[in-house]
Coordinates of C-alpha atoms in Angstrom, one line a residue:
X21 CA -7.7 55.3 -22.9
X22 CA -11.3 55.6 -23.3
X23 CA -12.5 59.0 -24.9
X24 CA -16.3 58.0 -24.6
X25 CA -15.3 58.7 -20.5
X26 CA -14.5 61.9 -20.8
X27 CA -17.1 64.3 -21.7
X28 CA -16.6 68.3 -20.4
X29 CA -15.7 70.5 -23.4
X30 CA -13.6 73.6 -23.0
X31 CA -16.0 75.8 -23.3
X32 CA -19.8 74.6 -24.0
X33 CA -21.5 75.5 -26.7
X34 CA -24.3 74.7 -28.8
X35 CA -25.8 71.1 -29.6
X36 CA -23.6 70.0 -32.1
X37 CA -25.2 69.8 -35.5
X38 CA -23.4 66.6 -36.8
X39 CA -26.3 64.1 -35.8
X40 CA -27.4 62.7 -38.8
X41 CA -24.4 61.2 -39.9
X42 CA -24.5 57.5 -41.0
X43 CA -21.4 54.9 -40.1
X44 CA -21.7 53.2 -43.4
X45 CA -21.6 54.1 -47.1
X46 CA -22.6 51.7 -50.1
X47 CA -19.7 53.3 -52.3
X48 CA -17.0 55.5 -52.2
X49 CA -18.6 58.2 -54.2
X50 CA -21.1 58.5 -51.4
X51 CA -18.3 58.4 -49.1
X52 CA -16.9 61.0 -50.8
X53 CA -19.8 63.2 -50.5
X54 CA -20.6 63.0 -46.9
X55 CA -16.6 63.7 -46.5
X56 CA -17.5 67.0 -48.5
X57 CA -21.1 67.5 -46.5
X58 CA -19.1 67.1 -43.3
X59 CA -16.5 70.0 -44.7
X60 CA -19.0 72.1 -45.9
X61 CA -20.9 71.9 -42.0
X62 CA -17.8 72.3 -40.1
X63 CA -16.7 75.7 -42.6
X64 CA -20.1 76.7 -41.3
X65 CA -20.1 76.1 -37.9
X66 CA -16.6 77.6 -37.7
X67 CA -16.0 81.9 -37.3
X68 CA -16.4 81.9 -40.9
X69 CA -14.0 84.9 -41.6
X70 CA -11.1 83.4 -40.1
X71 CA -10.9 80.9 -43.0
X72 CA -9.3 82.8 -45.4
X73 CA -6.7 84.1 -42.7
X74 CA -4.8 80.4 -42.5
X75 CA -4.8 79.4 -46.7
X76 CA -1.1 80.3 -46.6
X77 CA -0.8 78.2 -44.3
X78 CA -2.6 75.3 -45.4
X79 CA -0.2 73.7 -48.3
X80 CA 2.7 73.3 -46.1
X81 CA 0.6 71.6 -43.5
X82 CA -1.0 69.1 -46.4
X83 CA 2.4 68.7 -48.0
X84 CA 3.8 67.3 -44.6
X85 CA 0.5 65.5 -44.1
X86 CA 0.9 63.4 -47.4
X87 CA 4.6 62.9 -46.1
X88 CA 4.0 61.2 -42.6
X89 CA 1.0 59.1 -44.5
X90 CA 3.8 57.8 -47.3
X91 CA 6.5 56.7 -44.1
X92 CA 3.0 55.1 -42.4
X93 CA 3.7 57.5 -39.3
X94 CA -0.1 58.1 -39.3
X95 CA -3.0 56.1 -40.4
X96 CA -4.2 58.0 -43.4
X97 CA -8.1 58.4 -42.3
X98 CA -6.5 60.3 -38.9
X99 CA -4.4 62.9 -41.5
X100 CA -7.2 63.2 -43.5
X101 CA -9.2 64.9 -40.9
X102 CA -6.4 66.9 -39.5
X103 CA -5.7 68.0 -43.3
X104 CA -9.1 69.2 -43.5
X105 CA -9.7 70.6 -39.9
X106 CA -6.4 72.5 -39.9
X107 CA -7.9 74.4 -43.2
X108 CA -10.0 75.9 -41.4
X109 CA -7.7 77.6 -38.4
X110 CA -4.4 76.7 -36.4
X111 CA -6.2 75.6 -33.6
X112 CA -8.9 73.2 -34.9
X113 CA -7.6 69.9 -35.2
X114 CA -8.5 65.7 -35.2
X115 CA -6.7 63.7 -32.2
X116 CA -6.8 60.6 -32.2
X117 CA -7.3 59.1 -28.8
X118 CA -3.4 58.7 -28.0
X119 CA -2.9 62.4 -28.7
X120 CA -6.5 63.1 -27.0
X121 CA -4.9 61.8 -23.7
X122 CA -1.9 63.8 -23.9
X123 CA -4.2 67.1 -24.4
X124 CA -6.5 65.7 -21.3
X125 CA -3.4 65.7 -19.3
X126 CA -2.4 69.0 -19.8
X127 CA -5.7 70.7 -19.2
X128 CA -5.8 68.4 -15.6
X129 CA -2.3 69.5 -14.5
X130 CA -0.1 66.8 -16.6
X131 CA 2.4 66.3 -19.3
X132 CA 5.0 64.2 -21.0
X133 CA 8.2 65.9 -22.2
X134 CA 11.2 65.8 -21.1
X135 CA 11.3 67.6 -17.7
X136 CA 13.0 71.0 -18.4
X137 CA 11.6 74.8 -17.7
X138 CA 12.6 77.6 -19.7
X139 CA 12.2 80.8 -20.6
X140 CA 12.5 82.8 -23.9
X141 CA 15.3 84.7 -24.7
X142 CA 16.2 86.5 -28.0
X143 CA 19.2 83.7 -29.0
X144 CA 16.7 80.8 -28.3
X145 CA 15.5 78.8 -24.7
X146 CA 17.0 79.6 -21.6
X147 CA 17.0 76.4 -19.4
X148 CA 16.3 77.9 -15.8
X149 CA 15.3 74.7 -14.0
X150 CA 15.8 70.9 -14.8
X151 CA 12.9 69.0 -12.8
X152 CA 13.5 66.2 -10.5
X153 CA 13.3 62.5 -11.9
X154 CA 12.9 63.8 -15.3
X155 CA 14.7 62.5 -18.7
X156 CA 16.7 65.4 -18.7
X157 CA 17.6 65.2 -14.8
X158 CA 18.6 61.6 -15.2
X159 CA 21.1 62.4 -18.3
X160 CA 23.4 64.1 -15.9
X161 CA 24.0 66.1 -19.7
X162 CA 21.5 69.3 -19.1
X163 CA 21.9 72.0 -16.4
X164 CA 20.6 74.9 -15.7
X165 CA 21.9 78.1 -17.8
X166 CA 22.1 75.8 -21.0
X167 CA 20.4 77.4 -24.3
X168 CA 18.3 75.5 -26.2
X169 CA 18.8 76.2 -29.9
X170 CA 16.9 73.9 -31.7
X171 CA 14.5 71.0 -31.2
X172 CA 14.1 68.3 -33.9
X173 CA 16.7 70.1 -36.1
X174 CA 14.2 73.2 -36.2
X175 CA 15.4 76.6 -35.0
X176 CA 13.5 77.9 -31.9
X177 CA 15.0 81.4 -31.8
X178 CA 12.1 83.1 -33.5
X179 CA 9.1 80.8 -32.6
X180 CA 6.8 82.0 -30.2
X181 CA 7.6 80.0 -26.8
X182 CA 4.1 78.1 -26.8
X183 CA 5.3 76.5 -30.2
X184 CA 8.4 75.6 -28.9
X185 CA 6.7 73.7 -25.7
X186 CA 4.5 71.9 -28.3
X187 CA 7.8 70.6 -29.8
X188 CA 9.4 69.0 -26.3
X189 CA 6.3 67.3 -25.4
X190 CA 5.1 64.1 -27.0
X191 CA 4.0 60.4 -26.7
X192 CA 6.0 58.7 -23.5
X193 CA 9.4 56.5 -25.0
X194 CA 9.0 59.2 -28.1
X195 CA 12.9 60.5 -28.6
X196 CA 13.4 64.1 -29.3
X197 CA 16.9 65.7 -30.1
X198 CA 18.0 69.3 -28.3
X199 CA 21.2 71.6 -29.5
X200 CA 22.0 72.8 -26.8
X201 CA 24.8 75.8 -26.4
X202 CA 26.7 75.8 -22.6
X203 CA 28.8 78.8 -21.9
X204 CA 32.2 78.1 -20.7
X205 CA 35.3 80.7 -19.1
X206 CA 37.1 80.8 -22.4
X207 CA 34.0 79.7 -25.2
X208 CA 30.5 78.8 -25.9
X209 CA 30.4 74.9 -26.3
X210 CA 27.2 73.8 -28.6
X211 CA 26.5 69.8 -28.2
X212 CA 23.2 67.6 -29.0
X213 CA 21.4 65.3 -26.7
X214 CA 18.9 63.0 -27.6
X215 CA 16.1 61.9 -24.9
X216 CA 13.1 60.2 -24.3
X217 CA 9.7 61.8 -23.3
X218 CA 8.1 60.7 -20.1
X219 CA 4.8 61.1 -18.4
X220 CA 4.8 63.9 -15.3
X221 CA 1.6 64.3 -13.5
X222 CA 3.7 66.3 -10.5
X223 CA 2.8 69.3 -7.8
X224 CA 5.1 71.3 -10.1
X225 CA 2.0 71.7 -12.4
X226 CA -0.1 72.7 -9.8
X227 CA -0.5 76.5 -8.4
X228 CA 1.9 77.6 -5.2
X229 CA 2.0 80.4 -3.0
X230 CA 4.3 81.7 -1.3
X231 CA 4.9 84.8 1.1
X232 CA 7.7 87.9 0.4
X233 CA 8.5 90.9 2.7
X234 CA 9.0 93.7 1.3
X235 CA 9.1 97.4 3.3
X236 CA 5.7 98.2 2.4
X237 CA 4.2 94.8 4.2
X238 CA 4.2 91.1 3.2
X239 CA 3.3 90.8 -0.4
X240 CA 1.7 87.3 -1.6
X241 CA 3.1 85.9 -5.1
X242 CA 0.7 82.9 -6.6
X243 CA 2.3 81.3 -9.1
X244 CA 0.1 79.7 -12.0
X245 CA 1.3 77.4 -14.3
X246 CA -2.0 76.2 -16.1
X247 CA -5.6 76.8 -16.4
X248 CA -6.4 73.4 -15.3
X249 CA -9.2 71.9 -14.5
X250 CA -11.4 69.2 -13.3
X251 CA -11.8 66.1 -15.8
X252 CA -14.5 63.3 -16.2
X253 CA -15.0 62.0 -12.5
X254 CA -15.4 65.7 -10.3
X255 CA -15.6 63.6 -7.2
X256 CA -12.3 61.6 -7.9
X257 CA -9.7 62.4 -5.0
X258 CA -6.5 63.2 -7.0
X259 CA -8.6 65.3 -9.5
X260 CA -8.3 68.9 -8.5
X261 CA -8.7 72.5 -10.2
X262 CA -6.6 75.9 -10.5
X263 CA -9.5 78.3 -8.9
X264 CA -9.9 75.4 -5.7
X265 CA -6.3 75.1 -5.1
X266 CA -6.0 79.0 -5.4
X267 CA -8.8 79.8 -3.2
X268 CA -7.3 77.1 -0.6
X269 CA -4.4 78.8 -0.5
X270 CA -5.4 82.5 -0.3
X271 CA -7.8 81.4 2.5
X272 CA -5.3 80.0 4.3
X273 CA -2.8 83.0 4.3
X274 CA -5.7 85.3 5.1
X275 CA -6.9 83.4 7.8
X276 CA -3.2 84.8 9.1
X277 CA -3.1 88.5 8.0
X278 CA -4.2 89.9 5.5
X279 CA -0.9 90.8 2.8
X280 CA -0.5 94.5 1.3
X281 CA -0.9 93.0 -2.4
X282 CA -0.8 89.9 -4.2
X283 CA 1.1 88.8 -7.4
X284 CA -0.6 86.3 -9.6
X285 CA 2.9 84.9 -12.0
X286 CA 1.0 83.7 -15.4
X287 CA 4.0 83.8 -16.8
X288 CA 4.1 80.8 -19.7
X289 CA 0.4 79.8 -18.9
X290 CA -0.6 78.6 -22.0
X291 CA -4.2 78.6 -20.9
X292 CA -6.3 75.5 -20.4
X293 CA -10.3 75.6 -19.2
X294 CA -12.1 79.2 -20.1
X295 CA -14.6 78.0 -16.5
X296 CA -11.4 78.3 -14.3
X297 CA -10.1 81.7 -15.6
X298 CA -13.9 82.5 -14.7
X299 CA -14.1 81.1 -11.6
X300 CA -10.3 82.4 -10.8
X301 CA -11.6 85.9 -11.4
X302 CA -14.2 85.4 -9.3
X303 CA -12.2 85.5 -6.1
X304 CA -11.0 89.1 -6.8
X305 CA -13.8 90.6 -8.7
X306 CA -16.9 88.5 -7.1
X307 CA -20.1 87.7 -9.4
X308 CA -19.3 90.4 -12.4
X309 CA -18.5 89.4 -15.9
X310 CA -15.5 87.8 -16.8
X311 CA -15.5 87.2 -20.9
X312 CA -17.8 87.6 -23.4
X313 CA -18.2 84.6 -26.4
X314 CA -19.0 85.7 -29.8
X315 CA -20.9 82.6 -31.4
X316 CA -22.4 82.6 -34.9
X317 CA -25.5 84.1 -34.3
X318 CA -25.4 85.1 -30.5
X319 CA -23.3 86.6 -27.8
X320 CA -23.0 84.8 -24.5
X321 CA -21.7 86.1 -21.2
X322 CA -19.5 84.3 -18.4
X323 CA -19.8 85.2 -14.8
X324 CA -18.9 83.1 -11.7
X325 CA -20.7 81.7 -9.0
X326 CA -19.0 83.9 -5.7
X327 CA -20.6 86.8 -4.7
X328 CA -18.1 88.3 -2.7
X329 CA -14.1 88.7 -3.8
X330 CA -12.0 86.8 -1.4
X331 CA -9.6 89.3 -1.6
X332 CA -9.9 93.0 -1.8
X333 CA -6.7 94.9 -2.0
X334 CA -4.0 95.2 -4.7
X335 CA -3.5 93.4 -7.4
X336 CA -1.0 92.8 -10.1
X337 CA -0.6 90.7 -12.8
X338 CA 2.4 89.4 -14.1
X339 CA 2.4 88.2 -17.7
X340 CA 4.8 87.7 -20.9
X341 CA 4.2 87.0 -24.8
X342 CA 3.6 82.8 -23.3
X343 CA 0.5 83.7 -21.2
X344 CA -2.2 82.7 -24.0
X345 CA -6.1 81.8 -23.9
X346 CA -7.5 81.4 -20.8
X347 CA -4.7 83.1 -19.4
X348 CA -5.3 86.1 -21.6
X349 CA -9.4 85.8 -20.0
X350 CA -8.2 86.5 -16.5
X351 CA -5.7 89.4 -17.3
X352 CA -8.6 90.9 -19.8
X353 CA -10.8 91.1 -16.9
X354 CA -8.6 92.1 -14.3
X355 CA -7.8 95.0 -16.9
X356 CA -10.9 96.1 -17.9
X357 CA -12.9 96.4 -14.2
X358 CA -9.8 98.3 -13.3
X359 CA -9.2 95.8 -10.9
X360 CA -5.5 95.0 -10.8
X361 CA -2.1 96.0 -12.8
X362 CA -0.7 94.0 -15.3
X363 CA 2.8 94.1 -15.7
X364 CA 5.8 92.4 -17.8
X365 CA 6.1 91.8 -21.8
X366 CA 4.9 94.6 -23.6
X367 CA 1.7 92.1 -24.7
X368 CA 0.4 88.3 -24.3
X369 CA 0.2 85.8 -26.8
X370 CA -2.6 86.5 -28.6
X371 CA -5.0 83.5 -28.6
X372 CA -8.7 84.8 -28.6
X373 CA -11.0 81.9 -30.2
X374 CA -12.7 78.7 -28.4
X375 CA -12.6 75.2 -29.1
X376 CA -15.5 72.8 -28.9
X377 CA -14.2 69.0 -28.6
X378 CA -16.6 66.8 -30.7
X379 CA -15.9 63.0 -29.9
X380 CA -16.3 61.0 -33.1
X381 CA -17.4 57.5 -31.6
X382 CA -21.0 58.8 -29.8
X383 CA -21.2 62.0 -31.6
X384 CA -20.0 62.4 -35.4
X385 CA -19.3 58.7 -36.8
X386 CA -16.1 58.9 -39.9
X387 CA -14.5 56.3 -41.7
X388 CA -11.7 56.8 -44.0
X389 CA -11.6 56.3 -47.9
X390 CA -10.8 52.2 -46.9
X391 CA -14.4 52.1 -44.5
X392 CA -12.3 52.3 -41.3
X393 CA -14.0 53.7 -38.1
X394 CA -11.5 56.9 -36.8
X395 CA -11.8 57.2 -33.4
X396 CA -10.8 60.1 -31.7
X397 CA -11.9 63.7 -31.0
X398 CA -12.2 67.0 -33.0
X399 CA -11.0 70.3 -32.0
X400 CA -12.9 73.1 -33.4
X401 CA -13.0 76.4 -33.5
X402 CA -16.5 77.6 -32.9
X403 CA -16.5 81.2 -31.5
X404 CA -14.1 84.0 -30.4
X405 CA -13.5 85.4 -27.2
X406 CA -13.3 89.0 -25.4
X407 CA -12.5 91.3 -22.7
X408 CA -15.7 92.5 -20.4
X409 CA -15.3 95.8 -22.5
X410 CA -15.4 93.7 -25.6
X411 CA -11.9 93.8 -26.7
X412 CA -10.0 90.3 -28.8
X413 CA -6.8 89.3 -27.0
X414 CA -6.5 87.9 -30.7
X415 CA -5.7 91.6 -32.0
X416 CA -2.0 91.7 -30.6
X417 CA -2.2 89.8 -26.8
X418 CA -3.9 91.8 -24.1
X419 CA -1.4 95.0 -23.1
X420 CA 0.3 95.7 -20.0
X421 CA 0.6 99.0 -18.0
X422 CA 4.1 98.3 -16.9
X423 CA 6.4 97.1 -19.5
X424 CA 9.5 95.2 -18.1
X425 CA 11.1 93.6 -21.5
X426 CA 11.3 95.6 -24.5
X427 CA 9.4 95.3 -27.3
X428 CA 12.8 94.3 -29.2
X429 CA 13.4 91.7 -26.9
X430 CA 10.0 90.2 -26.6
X431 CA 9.5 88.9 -30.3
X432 CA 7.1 88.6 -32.9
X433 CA 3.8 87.1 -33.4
X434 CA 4.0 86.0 -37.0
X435 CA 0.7 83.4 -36.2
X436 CA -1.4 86.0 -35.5
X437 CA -0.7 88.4 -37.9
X438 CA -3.4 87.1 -40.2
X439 CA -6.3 86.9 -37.5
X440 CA -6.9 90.6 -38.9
X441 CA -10.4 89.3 -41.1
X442 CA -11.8 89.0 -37.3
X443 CA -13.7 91.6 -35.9
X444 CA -11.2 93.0 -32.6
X445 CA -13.7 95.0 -31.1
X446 CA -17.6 94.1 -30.3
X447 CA -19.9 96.2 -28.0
X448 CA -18.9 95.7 -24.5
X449 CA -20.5 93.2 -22.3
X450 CA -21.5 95.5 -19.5
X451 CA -24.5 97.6 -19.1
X452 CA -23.8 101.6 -20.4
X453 CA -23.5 103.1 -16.7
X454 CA -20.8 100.3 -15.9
X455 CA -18.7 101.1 -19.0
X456 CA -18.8 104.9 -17.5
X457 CA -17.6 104.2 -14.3
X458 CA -14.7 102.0 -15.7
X459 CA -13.8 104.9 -18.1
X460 CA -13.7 107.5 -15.6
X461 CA -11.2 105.0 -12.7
X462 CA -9.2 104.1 -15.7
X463 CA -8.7 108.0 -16.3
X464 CA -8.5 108.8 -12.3
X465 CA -5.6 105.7 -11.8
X466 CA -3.5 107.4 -15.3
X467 CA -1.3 109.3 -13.0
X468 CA -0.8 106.8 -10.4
X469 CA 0.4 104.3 -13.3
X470 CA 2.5 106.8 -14.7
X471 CA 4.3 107.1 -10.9
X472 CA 4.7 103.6 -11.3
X473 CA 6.0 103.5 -15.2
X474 CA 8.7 106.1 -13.8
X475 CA 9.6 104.0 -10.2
X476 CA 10.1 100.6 -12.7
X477 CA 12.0 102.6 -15.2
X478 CA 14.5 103.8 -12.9
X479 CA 15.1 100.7 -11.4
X480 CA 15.9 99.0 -14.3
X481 CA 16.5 101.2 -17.6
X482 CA 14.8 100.8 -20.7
X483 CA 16.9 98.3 -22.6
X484 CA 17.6 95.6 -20.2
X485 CA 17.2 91.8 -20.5
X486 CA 15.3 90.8 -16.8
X487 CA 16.1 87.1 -15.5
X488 CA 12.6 85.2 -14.5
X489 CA 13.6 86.0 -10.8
X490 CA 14.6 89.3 -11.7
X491 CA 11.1 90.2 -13.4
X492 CA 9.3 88.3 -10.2
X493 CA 11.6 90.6 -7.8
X494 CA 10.2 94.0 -9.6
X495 CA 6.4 92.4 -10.2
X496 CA 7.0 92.5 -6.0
X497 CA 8.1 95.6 -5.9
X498 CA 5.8 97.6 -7.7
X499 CA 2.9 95.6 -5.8
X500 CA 4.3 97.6 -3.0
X501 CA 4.3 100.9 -5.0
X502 CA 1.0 100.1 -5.9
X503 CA -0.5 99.4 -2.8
X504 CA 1.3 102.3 -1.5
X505 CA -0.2 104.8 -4.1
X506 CA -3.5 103.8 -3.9
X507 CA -4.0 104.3 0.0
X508 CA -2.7 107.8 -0.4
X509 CA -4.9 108.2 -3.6
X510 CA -7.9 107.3 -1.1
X511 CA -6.5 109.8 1.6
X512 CA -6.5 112.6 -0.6
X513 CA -10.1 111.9 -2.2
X514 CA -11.6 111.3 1.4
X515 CA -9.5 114.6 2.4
X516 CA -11.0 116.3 -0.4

C-alpha cells in the first residue's frame, strides 16, 4: 500500500505548517529537539482548549504504549508518535501505512472484521445479522440473537457502540476472541469463540433503498451505513460515493411517483467524509449551508453544489447514540433549517471536531530516537464543527424531536464528558433574517411535533426496549403522521 497515492483529506484545511522539517539530525540531542519543536507546532495547530480535556486520559494510553513496545508488537518510532499525538485529543493519532489502509477502506465503503451486525443493548451487543461469507458465517458457531459480552476479554456493556466496532475490526488473519451469551428454553448458555478478521469490501456497506406502504402513501426508507466517499482515482469504476449512490436511487424512484415521505436510517453511521454529509444535504435542502468549521483564527462555511433539492416533501431522520461525525453534520442541518424530523435515541454520539491527515513521507519527514524513517499518516485534530445555527454535536450528540429509546436505555457518553473546555455554541452561520425565519417555523411546527410525541407514545409506552426493525417500523410510521400533519398545517394557513 502506497500512502503517497492517496491524497484527499477529510476535511481540507490550511497549508500545513510542518515544511521545514529536515530528514536528518547530527545527534540525538538535536533529534530530541525537533521531536519537542514538532510537539510544540502540533499543540498549536490543534483547538488548543481541548488539551487539557484528555490528561486523564493520557497515562493509561502511554502505560499501554510502553507495553506493546516491550512485547515488540509495534516499532517504537510508530508508538512514539501515537503517544504524543493521542496527548493531544482521542481522535488525533499516527497510523502507520497498514493501519492507514484499513481507515481508507472504511471511509470508501470497506472493512475487515469479522462479518457480524449488531446493535446495542443495555446487557451488551445484540447480534442481529451474521453476513454472508464472513468468519463468523463460516464458523457455523454465531447466529443471530447471540449477545456479545466481551471482546478481547474487555466488557462492552458500557462502551459506547462506536468503541466497540473499533474492537471487532482489525488487520486481515488478526484473531480476536468474543463471549458470547445464547439464550436457550430452560437457561442462558455463555461460550467463547475465537476468529480471524477478514477483508469485506461488499454492497452491504453501500446505501439501499427500498419502498414501504403504509395508509398514508408509499413511504421511502434509505438506509446509510457510512459517510463514504471517493478515494485517490475519482474516475476509477468501482470507486463510488454515499451522496451519488443516494441521488441514483432517489431519482430513480421519483422518476416513478413521487413517495409521501422519506426515511434516511443513520443508525450506527459512524461518519466518514464531512464533503458527502454536504453534498447528501444538498439533495433535500439545495445550495444552503450545511456546517460551519471553527479553525484557529477563522470560520469557514460548507455549502453544496445543487441548487435545487431533489426532493421536497417530508423528511425524517432516524438516528441513535452510534450516528457520529459526519453523520451528526447531516442531522444538524436537517434540524436547524427545519427541514426534516429527527427521531430515535434521545441524542447522537457526540463527535464534533475535524481531522486533517498529514502524510509523513512528502509532507512532515520523522525518524525515531534510532534515525529510522516512520512512514505513515497523522491524524489531527485541527478545528471543530457545527450546526448551521452554530451549535457543537460535541456538547451531548445532536437531539431528537421524537425519542424512541429511553434515556436509561440509551447509555452514557463517558468520552465526551470532558469536551466541556470547548466552546458549544458560536454565532450562527446564517445571515440575521435567516436565523428569524427558522426561529419562527421551529415555533409554528411545536404543536405538530407535540401531535407526533403523543401518536409515538401511545404506540409504544415510555419504557420500552424497540428491536432495530421495530424502531424502523415506527420511524415509518410517524413519516406518515408527519406528512399527514403538515398538508393539513398548509390547508389551514392557506384557509386562513
Amino acid at each position: 500500500f502506497d500512502a503517497k497515492k492517496i491524497s484527499r483529506t477529510i476535511v481540507d484545511s490550511s497549508e500545513t505548517k510542518f515544511k521545514n522539517y529536515k530528514t536528518t539530525a547530527a545527534s540525538l540531542t538535536e533529534l530530541k529537539e525537533r521531536w519537542a519543536r514538532l510537539y510544540d507546532e502540533i499543540l498549536k495547530s490543534a483547538y488548543p482548549k481541548l488539551l487539557e480535556s484528555y490528561s486523564h486520559n493520557l497515562e493509561a494510553y502511554v502505560t499501554d504504549s510502553i507495553q506493546q513496545i516491550l512485547e515488540h508488537k509495534m516499532p517504537s518510532g510508530d508508538m512514539l508518535a501515537k503517544a504524543m499525538l493521542r496527548s493531544v485529543d482521542e481522535y488525533s493519532n499516527f497510523l502507520s501505512s497498514e493501519e492507514y489502509a484499513d481507515f481508507y477502506d472504511d471511509l470508501a465503503g470497506g472493512t475487515s472484521g469479522i462479518g457480524i451486525k449488531i446493535r446495542k443493548t443495555p446487557k451488551g451487543l445484540l447480534i442481529e445479522k451474521v453476513l454472508d461469507d464472513s468468519p463468523a458465517q463460516k464458523s457455523k458457531k454465531i447466529i443471530p440473537g447471540d449477545q456479545v459480552l466481551a471482546v478481547d476479554g474487555k466488557r462492552v456493556a458500557k462502551l459506547p457502540l462506536n468503541e466497540t466496532k473499533d474492537l471487532l475490526k482489525g488487520k486481515p488473519g488478526a484473531g480476536v476472541s468474543l463471549l458470547l451469551e445464547r439464550t436457550e428454553k430452560t437457561h442462558n448458555l455463555q461460550f467463547t469463540i475465537r476468529l480471524k478478521r477478514q477483508r469485506f469490501n461488499f454492497d452491504e456497506g453501500k446505501v439501499e433503498v427500498s419502498e414501504r406502504t403504509t395508509p398514508e402513501g408509499t413511504i421511502l426508507v434509505a438506509t446509510v451505513p457510512s459517510f463514504y466517499g471517493r478515494g485517490s482515482d475519482p474516475g476509477a469504476e468501482d470507486d463510488h460515493s454515499v451522496s451519488e449512490d443516494l441521488e441514483r436511487e432517489l431519482k430513480k424512484r421519483l422518476k416513478k411517483k413521487t413517495p409521501k415521505a422519506i426515511v434516511m436510517d443513520l443508525r450506527d453511521n459512524p461518519g466518514g467524509y464531512l464533503e458527502e454529509a454536504v453534498d447528501m444535504a444538498g439533495l433535500f435542502i439545495g445550495n444552503k449551508t450545511v456546517a460551519g468549521v471553527m479553525e484557529r483564527n477563522s470560520r469557514r462555511v460548507f455549502k453544496n453544489e445543487y441548487q435545487a433539492p431533489l426532493f421536497e416533501g417530508p423528511l425524517v431522520v432516524l438516528l441513535d447514540s452510534g450516528s457520529a461525525s459526519a453523520a451528526e453534520v447531516f442531522a444538524g442541518a436537517m434540524k436547524d433549517h427545519q427541514r426534516a424530523v429527527l427521531i430515535g435515541s434521545p441524542t447522537t454520539y457526540g463527535k464534533g471536531t475535524v481531522q486533517r491527515l498529514y502524510h509523513v513521507e512528502n509532507e512532515l519527514p520523522l525518524m525515531d530516537l534510532s534515525g529510522q524513517l516512520l512512514t505513515g499518516v497523522i491524524k489531527l485534530t485541527t478545528s471543530v464543527f457545527y450546526s448551521p445555527l452554530g451549535h457543537s454535536p460535541a456538547n451531548g450528540g445532536v437531539r431528537t424531536h421524537v425519542t424512541l429509546l429511553p434515556e436509561s436505555l440509551d447509555g452514557e457518553h463517558p468520552k465526551h464528558k470532558s469536551l466541556a473546555a470547548i466552546d458549544f455554541d458560536v454565532n450562527p452561520f446564517l445571515s440575521e433574517p435567516e436565523v428569524e425565519r427558522l426561529k419562527n417555523t421551529e415555533k409554528e411546527r411545536q404543536p405538530l411535533l407535540e401531535t407526533l410525541r403523543a401518536q409515538s407514545r401511545s404506540r409504544i409506552g415510555t419504557e420500552k426496549e424497540l428491536s432495530e426493525r421495530q424502531a424502523l417500523d415506527e420511524a415509518i410510521s410517524l413519516a406518515g403522521s408527519w406528512s399527514t400533519l403538515l398538508q393539513r398545517s398548509s390547508v389551514a394557513a392557506r384557509a386562513e
